[in-house]
Coordinates of N, CA and C in Angstrom, one line a residue:
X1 N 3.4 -5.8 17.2 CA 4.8 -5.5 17.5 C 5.4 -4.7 16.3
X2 N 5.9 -3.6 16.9 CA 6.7 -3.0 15.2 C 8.3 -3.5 15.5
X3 N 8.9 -3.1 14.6 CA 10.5 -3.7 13.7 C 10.5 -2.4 13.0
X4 N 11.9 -2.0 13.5 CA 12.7 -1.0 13.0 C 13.7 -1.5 11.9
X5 N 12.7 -1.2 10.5 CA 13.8 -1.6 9.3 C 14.2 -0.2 8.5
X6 N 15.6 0.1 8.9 CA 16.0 1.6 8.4 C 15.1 2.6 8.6
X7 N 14.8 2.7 9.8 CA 13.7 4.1 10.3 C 12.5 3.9 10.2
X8 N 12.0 2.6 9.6 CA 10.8 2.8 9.0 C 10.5 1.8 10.3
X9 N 8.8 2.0 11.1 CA 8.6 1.5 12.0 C 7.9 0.4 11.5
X10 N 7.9 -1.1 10.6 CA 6.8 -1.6 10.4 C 5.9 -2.5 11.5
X11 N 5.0 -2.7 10.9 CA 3.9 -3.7 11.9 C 4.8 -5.3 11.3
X12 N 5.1 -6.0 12.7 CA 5.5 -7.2 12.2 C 4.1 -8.6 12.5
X13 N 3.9 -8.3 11.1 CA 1.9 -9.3 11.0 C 2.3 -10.2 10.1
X14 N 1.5 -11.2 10.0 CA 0.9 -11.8 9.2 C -0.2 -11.3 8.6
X15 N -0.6 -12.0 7.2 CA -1.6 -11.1 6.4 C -3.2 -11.3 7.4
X16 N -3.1 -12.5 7.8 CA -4.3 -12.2 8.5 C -4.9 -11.4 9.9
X17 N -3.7 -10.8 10.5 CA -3.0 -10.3 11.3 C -3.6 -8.9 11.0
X18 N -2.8 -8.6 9.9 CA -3.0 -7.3 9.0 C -4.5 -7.1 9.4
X19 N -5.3 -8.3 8.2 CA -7.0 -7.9 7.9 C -7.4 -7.9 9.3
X20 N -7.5 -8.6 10.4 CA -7.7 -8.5 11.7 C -7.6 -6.7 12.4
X21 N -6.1 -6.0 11.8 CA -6.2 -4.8 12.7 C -7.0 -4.1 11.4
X22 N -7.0 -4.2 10.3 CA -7.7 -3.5 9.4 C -9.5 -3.1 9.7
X23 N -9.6 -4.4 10.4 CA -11.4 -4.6 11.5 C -11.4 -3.6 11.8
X24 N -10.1 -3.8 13.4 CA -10.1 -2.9 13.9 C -10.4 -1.5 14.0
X25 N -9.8 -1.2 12.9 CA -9.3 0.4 12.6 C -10.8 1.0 12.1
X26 N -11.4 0.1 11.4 CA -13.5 0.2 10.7 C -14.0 0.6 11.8
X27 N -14.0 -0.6 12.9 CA -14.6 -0.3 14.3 C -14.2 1.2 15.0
X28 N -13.6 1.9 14.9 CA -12.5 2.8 15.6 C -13.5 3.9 15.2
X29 N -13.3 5.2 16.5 CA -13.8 6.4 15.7 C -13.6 8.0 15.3
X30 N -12.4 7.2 15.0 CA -11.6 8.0 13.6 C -10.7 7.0 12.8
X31 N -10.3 8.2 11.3 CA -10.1 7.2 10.6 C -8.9 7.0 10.5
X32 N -8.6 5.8 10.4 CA -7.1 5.4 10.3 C -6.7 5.1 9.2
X33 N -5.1 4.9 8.9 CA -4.2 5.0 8.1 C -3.3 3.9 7.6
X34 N -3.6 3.5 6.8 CA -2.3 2.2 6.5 C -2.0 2.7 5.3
X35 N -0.3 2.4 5.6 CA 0.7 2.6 4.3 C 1.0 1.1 4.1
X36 N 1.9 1.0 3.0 CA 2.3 -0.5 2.0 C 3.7 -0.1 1.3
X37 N 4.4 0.4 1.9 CA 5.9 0.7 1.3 C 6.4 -0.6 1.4
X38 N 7.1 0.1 -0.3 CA 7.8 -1.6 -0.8 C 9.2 -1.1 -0.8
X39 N 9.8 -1.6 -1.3 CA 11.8 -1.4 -1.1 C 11.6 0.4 -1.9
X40 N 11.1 0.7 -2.8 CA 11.4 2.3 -3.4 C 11.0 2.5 -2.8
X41 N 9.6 2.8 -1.9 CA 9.2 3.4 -1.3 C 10.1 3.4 0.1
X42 N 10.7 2.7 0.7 CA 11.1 2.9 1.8 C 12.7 3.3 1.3
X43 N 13.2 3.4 0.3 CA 14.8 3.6 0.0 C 14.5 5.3 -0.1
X44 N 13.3 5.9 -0.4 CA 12.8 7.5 -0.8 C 12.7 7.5 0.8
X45 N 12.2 6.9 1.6 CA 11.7 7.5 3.1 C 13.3 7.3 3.9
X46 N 14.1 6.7 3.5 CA 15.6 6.3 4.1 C 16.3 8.1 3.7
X47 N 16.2 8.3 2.5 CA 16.9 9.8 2.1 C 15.8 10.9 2.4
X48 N 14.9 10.9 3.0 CA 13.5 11.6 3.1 C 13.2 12.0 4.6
X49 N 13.5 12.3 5.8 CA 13.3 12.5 7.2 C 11.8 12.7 7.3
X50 N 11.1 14.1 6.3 CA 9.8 14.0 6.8 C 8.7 12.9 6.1
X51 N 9.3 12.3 5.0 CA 8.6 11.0 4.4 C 8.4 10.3 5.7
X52 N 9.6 10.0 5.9 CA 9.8 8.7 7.0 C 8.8 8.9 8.0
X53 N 8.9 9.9 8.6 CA 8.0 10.4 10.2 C 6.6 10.7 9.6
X54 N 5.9 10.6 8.2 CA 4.9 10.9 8.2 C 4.4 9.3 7.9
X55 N 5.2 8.8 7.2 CA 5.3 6.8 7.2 C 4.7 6.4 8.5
X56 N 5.5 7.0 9.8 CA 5.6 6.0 11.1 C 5.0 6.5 11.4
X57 N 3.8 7.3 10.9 CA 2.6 8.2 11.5 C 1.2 7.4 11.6
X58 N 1.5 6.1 10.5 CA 0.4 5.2 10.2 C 0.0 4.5 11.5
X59 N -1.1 4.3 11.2 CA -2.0 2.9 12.5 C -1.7 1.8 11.9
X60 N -1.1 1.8 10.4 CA -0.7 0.1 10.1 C 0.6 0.3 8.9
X61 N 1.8 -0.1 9.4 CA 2.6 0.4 8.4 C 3.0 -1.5 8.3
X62 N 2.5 -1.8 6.5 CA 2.6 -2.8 6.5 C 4.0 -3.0 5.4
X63 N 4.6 -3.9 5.3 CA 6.0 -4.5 4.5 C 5.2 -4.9 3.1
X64 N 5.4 -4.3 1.9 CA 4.7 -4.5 0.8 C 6.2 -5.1 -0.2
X65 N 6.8 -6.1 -0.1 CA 7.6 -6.4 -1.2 C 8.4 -7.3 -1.0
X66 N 9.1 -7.8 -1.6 CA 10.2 -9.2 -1.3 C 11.6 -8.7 -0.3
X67 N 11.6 -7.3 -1.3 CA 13.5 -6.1 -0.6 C 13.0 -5.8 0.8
X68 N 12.0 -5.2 1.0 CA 11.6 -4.6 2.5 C 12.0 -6.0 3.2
X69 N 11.3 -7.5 2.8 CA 11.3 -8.6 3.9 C 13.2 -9.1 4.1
X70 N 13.8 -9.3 2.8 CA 14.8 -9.4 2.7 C 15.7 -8.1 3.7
X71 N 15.9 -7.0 3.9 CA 16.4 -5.6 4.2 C 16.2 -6.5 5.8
X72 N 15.8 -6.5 6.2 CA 14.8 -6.9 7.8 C 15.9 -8.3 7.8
X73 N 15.5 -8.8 7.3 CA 16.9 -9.9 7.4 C 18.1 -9.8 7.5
X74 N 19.1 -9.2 6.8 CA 20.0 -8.7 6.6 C 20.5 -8.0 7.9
X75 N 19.4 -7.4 8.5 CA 19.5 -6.6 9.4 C 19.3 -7.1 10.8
X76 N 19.1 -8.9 10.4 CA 19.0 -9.6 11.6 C 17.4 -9.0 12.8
X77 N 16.7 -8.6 12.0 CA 15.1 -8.4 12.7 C 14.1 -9.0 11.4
X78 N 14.0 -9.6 11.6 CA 13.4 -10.4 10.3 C 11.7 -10.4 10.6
X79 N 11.1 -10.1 9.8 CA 9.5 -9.6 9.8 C 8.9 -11.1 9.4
X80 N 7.6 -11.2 10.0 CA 7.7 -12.7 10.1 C 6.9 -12.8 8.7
X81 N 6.1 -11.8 7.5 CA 5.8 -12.2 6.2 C 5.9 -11.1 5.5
X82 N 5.5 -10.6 4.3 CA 5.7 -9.9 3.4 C 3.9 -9.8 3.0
X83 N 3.3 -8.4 3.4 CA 2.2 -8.1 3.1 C 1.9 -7.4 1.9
X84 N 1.4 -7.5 0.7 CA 1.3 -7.2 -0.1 C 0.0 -6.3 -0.4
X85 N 0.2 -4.6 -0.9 CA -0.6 -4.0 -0.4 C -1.9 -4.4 -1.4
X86 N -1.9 -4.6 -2.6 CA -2.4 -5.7 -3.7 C -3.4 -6.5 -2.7
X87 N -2.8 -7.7 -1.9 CA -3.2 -9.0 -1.7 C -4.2 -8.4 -0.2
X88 N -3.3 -7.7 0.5 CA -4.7 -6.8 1.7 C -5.7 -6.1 1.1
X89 N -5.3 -5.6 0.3 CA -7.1 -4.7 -0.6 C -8.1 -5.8 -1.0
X90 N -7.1 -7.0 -1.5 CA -8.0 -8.3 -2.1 C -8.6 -8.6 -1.0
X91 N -8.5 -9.2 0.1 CA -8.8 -9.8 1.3 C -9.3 -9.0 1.9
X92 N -9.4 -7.5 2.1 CA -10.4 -7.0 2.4 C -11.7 -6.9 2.2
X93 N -11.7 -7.2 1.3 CA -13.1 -7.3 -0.1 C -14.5 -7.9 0.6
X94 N -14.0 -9.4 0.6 CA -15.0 -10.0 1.2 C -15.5 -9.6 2.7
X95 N -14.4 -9.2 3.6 CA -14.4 -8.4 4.9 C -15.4 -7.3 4.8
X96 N -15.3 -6.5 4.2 CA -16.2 -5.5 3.4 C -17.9 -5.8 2.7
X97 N -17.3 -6.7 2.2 CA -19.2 -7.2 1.8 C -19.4 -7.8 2.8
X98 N -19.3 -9.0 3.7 CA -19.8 -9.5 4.9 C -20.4 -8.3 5.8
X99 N -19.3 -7.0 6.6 CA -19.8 -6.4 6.9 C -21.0 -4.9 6.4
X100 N -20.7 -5.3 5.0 CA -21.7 -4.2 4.8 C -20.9 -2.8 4.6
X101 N -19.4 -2.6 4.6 CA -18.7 -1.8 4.5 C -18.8 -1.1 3.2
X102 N -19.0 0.4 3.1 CA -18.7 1.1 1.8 C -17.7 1.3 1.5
X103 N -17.3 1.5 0.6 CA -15.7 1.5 -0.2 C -15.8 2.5 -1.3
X104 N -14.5 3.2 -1.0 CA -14.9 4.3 -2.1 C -13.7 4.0 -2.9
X105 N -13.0 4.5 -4.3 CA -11.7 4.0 -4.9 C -11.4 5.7 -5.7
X106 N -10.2 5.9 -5.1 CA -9.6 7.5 -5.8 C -8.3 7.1 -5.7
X107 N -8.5 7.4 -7.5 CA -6.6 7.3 -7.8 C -6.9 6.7 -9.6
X108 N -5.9 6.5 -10.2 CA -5.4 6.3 -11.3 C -5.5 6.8 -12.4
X109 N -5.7 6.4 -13.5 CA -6.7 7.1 -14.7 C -7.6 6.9 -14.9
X110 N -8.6 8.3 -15.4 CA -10.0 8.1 -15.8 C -10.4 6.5 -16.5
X111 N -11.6 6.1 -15.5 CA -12.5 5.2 -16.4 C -11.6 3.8 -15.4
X112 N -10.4 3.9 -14.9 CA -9.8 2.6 -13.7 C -10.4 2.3 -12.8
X113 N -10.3 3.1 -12.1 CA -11.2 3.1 -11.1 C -12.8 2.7 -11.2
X114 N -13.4 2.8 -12.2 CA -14.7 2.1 -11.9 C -14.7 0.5 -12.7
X115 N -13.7 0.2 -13.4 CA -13.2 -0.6 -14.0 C -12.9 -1.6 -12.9
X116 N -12.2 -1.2 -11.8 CA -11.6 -2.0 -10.7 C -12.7 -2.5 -9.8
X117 N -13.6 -1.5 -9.9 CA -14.8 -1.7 -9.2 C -15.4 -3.0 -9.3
X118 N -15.8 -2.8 -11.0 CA -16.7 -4.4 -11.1 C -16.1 -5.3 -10.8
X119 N -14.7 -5.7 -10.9 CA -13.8 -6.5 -11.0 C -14.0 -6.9 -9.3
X120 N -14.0 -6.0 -8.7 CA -14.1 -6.2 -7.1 C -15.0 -6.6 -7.0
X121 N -16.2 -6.4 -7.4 CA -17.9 -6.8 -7.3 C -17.6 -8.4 -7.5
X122 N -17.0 -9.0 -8.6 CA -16.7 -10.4 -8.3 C -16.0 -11.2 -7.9
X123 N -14.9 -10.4 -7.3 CA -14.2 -11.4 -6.2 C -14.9 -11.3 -4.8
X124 N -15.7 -10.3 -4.4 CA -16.4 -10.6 -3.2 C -18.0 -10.0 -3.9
X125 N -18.9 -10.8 -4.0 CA -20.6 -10.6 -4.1 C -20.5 -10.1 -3.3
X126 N -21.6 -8.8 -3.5 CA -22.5 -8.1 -2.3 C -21.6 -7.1 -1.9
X127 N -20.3 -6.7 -2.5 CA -19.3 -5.8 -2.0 C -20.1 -4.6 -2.6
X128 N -20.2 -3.1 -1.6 CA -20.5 -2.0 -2.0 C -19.6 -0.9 -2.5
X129 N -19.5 -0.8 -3.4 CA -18.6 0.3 -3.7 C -19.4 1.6 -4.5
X130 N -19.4 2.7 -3.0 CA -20.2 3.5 -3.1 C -19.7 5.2 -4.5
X131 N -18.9 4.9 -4.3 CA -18.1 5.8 -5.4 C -16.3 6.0 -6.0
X132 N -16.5 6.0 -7.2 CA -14.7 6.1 -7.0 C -14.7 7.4 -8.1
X133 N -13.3 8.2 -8.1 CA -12.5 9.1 -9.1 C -11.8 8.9 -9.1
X134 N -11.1 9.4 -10.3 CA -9.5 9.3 -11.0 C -8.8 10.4 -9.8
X135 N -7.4 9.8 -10.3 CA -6.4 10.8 -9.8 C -6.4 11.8 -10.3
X136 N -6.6 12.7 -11.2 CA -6.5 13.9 -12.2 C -7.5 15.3 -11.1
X137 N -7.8 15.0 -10.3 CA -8.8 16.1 -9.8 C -7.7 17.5 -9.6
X138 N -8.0 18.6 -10.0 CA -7.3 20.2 -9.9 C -7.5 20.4 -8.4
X139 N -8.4 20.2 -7.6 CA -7.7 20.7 -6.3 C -8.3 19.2 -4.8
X140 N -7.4 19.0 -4.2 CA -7.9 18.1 -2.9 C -9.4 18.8 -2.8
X141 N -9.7 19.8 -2.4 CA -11.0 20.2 -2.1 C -12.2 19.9 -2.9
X142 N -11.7 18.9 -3.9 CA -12.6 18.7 -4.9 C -12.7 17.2 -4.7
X143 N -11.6 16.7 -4.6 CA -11.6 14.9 -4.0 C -12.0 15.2 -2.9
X144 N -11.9 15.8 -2.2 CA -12.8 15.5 -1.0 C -14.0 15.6 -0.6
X145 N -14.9 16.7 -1.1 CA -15.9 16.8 -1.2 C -16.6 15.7 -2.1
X146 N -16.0 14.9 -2.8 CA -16.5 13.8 -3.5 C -16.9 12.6 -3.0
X147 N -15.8 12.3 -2.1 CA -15.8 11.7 -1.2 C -16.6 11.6 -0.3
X148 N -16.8 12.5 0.2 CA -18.0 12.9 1.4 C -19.3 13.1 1.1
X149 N -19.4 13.3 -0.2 CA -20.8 13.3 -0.5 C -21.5 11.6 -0.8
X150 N -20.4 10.6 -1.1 CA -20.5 9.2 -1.2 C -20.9 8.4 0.4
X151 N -20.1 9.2 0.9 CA -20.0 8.8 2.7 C -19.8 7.4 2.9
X152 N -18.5 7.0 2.4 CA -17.9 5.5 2.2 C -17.6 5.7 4.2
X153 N -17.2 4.2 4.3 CA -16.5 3.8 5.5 C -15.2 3.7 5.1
X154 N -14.3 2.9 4.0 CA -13.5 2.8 4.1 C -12.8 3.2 2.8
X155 N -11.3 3.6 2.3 CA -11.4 4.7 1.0 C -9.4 4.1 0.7
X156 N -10.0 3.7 -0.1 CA -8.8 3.2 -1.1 C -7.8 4.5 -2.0
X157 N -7.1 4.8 -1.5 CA -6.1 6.3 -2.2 C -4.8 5.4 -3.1
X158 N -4.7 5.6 -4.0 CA -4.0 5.4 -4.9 C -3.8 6.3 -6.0
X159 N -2.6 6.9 -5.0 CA -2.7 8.2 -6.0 C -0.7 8.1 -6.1
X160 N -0.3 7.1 -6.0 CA 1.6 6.9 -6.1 C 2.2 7.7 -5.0
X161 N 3.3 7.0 -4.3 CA 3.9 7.9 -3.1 C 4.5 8.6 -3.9
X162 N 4.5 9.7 -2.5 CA 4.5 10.1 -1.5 C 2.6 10.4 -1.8
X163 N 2.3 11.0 -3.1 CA 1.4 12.0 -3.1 C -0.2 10.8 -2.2
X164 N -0.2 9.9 -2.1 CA -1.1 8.9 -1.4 C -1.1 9.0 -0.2
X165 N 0.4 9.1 0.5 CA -0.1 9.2 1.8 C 0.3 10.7 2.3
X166 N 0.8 11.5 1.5 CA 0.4 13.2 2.4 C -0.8 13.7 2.0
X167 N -1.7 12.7 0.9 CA -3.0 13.2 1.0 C -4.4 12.4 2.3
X168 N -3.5 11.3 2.4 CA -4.4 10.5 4.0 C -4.4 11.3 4.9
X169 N -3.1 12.3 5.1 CA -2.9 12.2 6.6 C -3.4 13.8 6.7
X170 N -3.2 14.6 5.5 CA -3.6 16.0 5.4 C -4.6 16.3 5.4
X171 N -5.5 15.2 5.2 CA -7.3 15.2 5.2 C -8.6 14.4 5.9
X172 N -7.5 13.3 6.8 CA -8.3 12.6 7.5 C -9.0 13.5 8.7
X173 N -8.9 14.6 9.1 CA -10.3 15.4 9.8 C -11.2 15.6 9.0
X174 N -11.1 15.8 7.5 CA -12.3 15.9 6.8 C -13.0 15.4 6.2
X175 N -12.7 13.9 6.8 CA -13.3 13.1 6.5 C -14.7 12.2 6.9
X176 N -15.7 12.9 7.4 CA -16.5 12.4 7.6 C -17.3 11.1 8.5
X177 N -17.1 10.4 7.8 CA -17.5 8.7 7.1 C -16.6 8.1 7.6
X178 N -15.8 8.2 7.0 CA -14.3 7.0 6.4 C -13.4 6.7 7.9
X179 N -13.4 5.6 8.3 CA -12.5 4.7 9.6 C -11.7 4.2 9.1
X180 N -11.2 3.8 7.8 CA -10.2 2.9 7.1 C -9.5 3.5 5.9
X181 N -8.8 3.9 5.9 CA -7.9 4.6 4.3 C -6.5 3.6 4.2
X182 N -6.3 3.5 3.0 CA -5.4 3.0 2.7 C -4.6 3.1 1.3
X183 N -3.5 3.9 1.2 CA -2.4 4.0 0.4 C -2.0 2.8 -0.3
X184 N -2.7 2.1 -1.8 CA -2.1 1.2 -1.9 C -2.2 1.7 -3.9
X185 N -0.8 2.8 -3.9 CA -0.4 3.0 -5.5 C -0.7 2.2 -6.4
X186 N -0.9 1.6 -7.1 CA -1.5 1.0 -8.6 C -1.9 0.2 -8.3
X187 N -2.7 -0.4 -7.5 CA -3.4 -1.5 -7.0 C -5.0 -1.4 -7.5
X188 N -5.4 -0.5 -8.2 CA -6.6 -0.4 -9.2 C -5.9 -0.3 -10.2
X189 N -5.0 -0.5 -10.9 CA -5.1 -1.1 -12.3 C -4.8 -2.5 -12.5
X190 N -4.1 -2.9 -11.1 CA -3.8 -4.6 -10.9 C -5.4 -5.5 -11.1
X191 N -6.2 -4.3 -9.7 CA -8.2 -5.2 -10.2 C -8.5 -4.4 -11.4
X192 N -8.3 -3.8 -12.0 CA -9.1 -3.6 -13.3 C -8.1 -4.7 -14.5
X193 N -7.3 -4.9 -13.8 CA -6.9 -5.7 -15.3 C -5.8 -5.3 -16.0
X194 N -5.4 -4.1 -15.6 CA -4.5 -3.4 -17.0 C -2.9 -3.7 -16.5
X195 N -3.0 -4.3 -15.5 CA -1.4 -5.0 -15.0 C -1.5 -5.9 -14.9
X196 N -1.1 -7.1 -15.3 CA -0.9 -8.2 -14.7 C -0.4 -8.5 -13.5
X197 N -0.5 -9.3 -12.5 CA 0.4 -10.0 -11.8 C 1.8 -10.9 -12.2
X198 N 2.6 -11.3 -11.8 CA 3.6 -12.0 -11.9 C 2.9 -13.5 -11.5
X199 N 3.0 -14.7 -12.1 CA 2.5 -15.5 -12.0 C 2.9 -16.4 -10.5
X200 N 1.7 -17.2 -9.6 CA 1.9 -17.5 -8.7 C 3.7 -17.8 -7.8
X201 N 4.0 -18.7 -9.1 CA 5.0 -19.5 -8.3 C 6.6 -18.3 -8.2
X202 N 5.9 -17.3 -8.8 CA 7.2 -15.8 -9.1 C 6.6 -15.1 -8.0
X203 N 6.0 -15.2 -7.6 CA 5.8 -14.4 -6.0 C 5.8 -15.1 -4.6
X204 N 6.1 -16.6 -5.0 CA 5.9 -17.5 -3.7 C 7.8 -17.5 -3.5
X205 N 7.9 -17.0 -4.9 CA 10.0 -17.2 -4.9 C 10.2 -15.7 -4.8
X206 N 9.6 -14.8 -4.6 CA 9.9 -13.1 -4.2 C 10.8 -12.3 -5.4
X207 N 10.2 -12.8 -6.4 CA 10.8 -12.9 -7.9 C 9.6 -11.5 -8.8
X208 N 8.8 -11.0 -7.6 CA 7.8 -10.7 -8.5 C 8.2 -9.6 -9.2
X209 N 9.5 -8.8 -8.4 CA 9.8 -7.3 -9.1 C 10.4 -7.8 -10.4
X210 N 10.9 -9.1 -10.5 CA 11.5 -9.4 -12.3 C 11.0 -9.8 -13.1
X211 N 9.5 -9.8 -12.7 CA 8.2 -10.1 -13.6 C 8.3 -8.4 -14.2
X212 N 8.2 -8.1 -13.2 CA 7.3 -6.6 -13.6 C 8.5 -5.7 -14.1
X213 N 9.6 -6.2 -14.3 CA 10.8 -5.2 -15.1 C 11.0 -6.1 -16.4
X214 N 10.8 -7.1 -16.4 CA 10.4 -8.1 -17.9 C 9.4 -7.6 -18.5
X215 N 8.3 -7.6 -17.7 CA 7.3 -6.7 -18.4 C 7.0 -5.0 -19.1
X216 N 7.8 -4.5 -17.9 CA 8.1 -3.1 -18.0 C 9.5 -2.5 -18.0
X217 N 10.2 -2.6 -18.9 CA 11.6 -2.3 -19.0 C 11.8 -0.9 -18.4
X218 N 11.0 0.2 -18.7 CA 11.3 1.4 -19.1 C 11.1 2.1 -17.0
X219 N 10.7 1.0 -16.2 CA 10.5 1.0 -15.0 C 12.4 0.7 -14.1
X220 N 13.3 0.4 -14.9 CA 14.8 -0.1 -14.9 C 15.5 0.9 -13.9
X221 N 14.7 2.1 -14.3 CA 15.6 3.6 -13.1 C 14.9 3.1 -11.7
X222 N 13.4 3.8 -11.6 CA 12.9 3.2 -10.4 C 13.5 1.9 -9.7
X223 N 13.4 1.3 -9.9 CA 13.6 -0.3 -9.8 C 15.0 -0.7 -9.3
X224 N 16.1 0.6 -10.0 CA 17.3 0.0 -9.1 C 17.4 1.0 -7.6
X225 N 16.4 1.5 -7.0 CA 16.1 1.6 -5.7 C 16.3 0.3 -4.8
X226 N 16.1 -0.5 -5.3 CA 15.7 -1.5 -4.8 C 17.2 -2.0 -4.5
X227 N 18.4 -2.4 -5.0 CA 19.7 -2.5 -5.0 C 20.5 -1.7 -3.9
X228 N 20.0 -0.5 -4.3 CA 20.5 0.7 -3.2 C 19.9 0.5 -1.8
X229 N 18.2 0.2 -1.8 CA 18.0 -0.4 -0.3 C 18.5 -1.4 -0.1
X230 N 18.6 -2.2 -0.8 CA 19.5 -3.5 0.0 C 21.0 -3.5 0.3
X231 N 21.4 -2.7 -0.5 CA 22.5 -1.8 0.2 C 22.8 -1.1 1.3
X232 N 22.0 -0.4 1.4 CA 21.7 0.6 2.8 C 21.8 -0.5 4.1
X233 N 20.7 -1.8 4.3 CA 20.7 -2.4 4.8 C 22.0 -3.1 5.0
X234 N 22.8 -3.2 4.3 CA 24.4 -4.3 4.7 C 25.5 -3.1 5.5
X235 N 25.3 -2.0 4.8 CA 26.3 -1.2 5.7 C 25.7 -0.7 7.2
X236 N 24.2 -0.7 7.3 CA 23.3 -0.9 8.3 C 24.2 -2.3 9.4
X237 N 24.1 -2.5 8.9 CA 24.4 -4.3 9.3 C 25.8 -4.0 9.7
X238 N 26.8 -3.9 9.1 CA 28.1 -3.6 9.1 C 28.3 -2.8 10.5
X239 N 27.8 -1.4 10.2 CA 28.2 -0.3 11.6 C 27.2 -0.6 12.8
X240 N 26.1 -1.9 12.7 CA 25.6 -2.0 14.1 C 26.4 -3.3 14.6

């Protein structure tokens, strides 16, 4: 079932819900698309018409944040959890080594990406991860061909919106291999280590964005997106 939160069509799942259509989409034959917009990302797709329509273009448009779940409330359609694009990459893992699934990882800075790798190799044993590159590559025709010579099943893009998912959706014919892509921005340097998480009981209280602006001050501009979406949402609310 999707939920219309400010244009954005999301999937209203639970996480296991999520990993369930994520199967799905492996089994399928072509590849599909999941996005993970959190409150900026969806406050950029609210001022953005063709963001938005290339958003609701996904096979899994999942609610990545505490503001997206909150916005949905406010708005009296309330999403029954908050998927975290982080916590679906984790949980796919094991799904992926059981099945035998290749995994490819493109995005961040040189030397992350295979950093994230090992780190994945031990939260799920037996996970394949057949290739990854950095974000830095001079032309798509060069990530892609990379890609394709690896011949993953499923391909992790983390390359920061928008540029993550108009690179899914611009190149999923040439894709070969790959049934599963997923847009999930700095979510290899969360498995390599170089970000912390916000500590459990700050994300069970949807506290996690004031972990990560305690941590990262200089993130203060981005971040009051998040104010302005929850704003959008009340005058939402107001004129319906």
């Amino acid at each position: 079932m999707k939920l219309d939160v400010l244009g954005l069509q999301f999937d209203n799942v639970t996480m296991e819900e999520a990993l369930a259509a994520g199967e799905r989409l492996l089994d399928g034959d072509r590849p599909g698309i999941v996005v993970t917009p959190n409150a900026e990302i969806a406050y950029e797709a609210s001022k953005d018409a063709d963001f938005r329509d290339l958003l609701n273009q996904a096979d899994l448009l999942l609610p990545d944040g505490a503001g997206v779940v909150l916005a949905a409330k406010i708005l009296r359609t309330p999403l029954r959890s908050k998927v975290a694009g982080i916590d679906f990459a984790a949980n796919l893992l094991p799904i992926f080594a059981r099945r035998g699934t290749r995994l490819y990882l493109l995005g961040s800075k040189p030397g992350v990406a295979e950093a994230a790798a090992e780190k994945m190799k031990v939260l799920a044993p037996g996970l394949i991860v057949c290739g990854t590159h950095d974000g830095y590559f001079q032309t798509d025709d060069a990530a892609i061909s990379a890609v394709n010579d690896a011949a993953p099943d499923a391909l992790f893009v983390c390359l920061g919106a928008p540029k993550q998912e108009k690179f899914m959706f611009a190149h999923r014919g040439e894709l070969a291999t790959v049934r599963l892509m997923a847009g999930l921005g700095g979510s290899l340097d969360g498995f390599a280590g170089n970000v912390k998480r916000a500590p459990k009981w700050m994300i069970r209280l949807q506290l996690e964005w004031l972990y990560r602006l305690v941590k990262e001050p200089k993130r203060l501009g981005r971040m009051m997106r998040l104010p302005k979406y929850i704003l959008l949402a009340f005058r939402a609310r107001r004129k319906g």
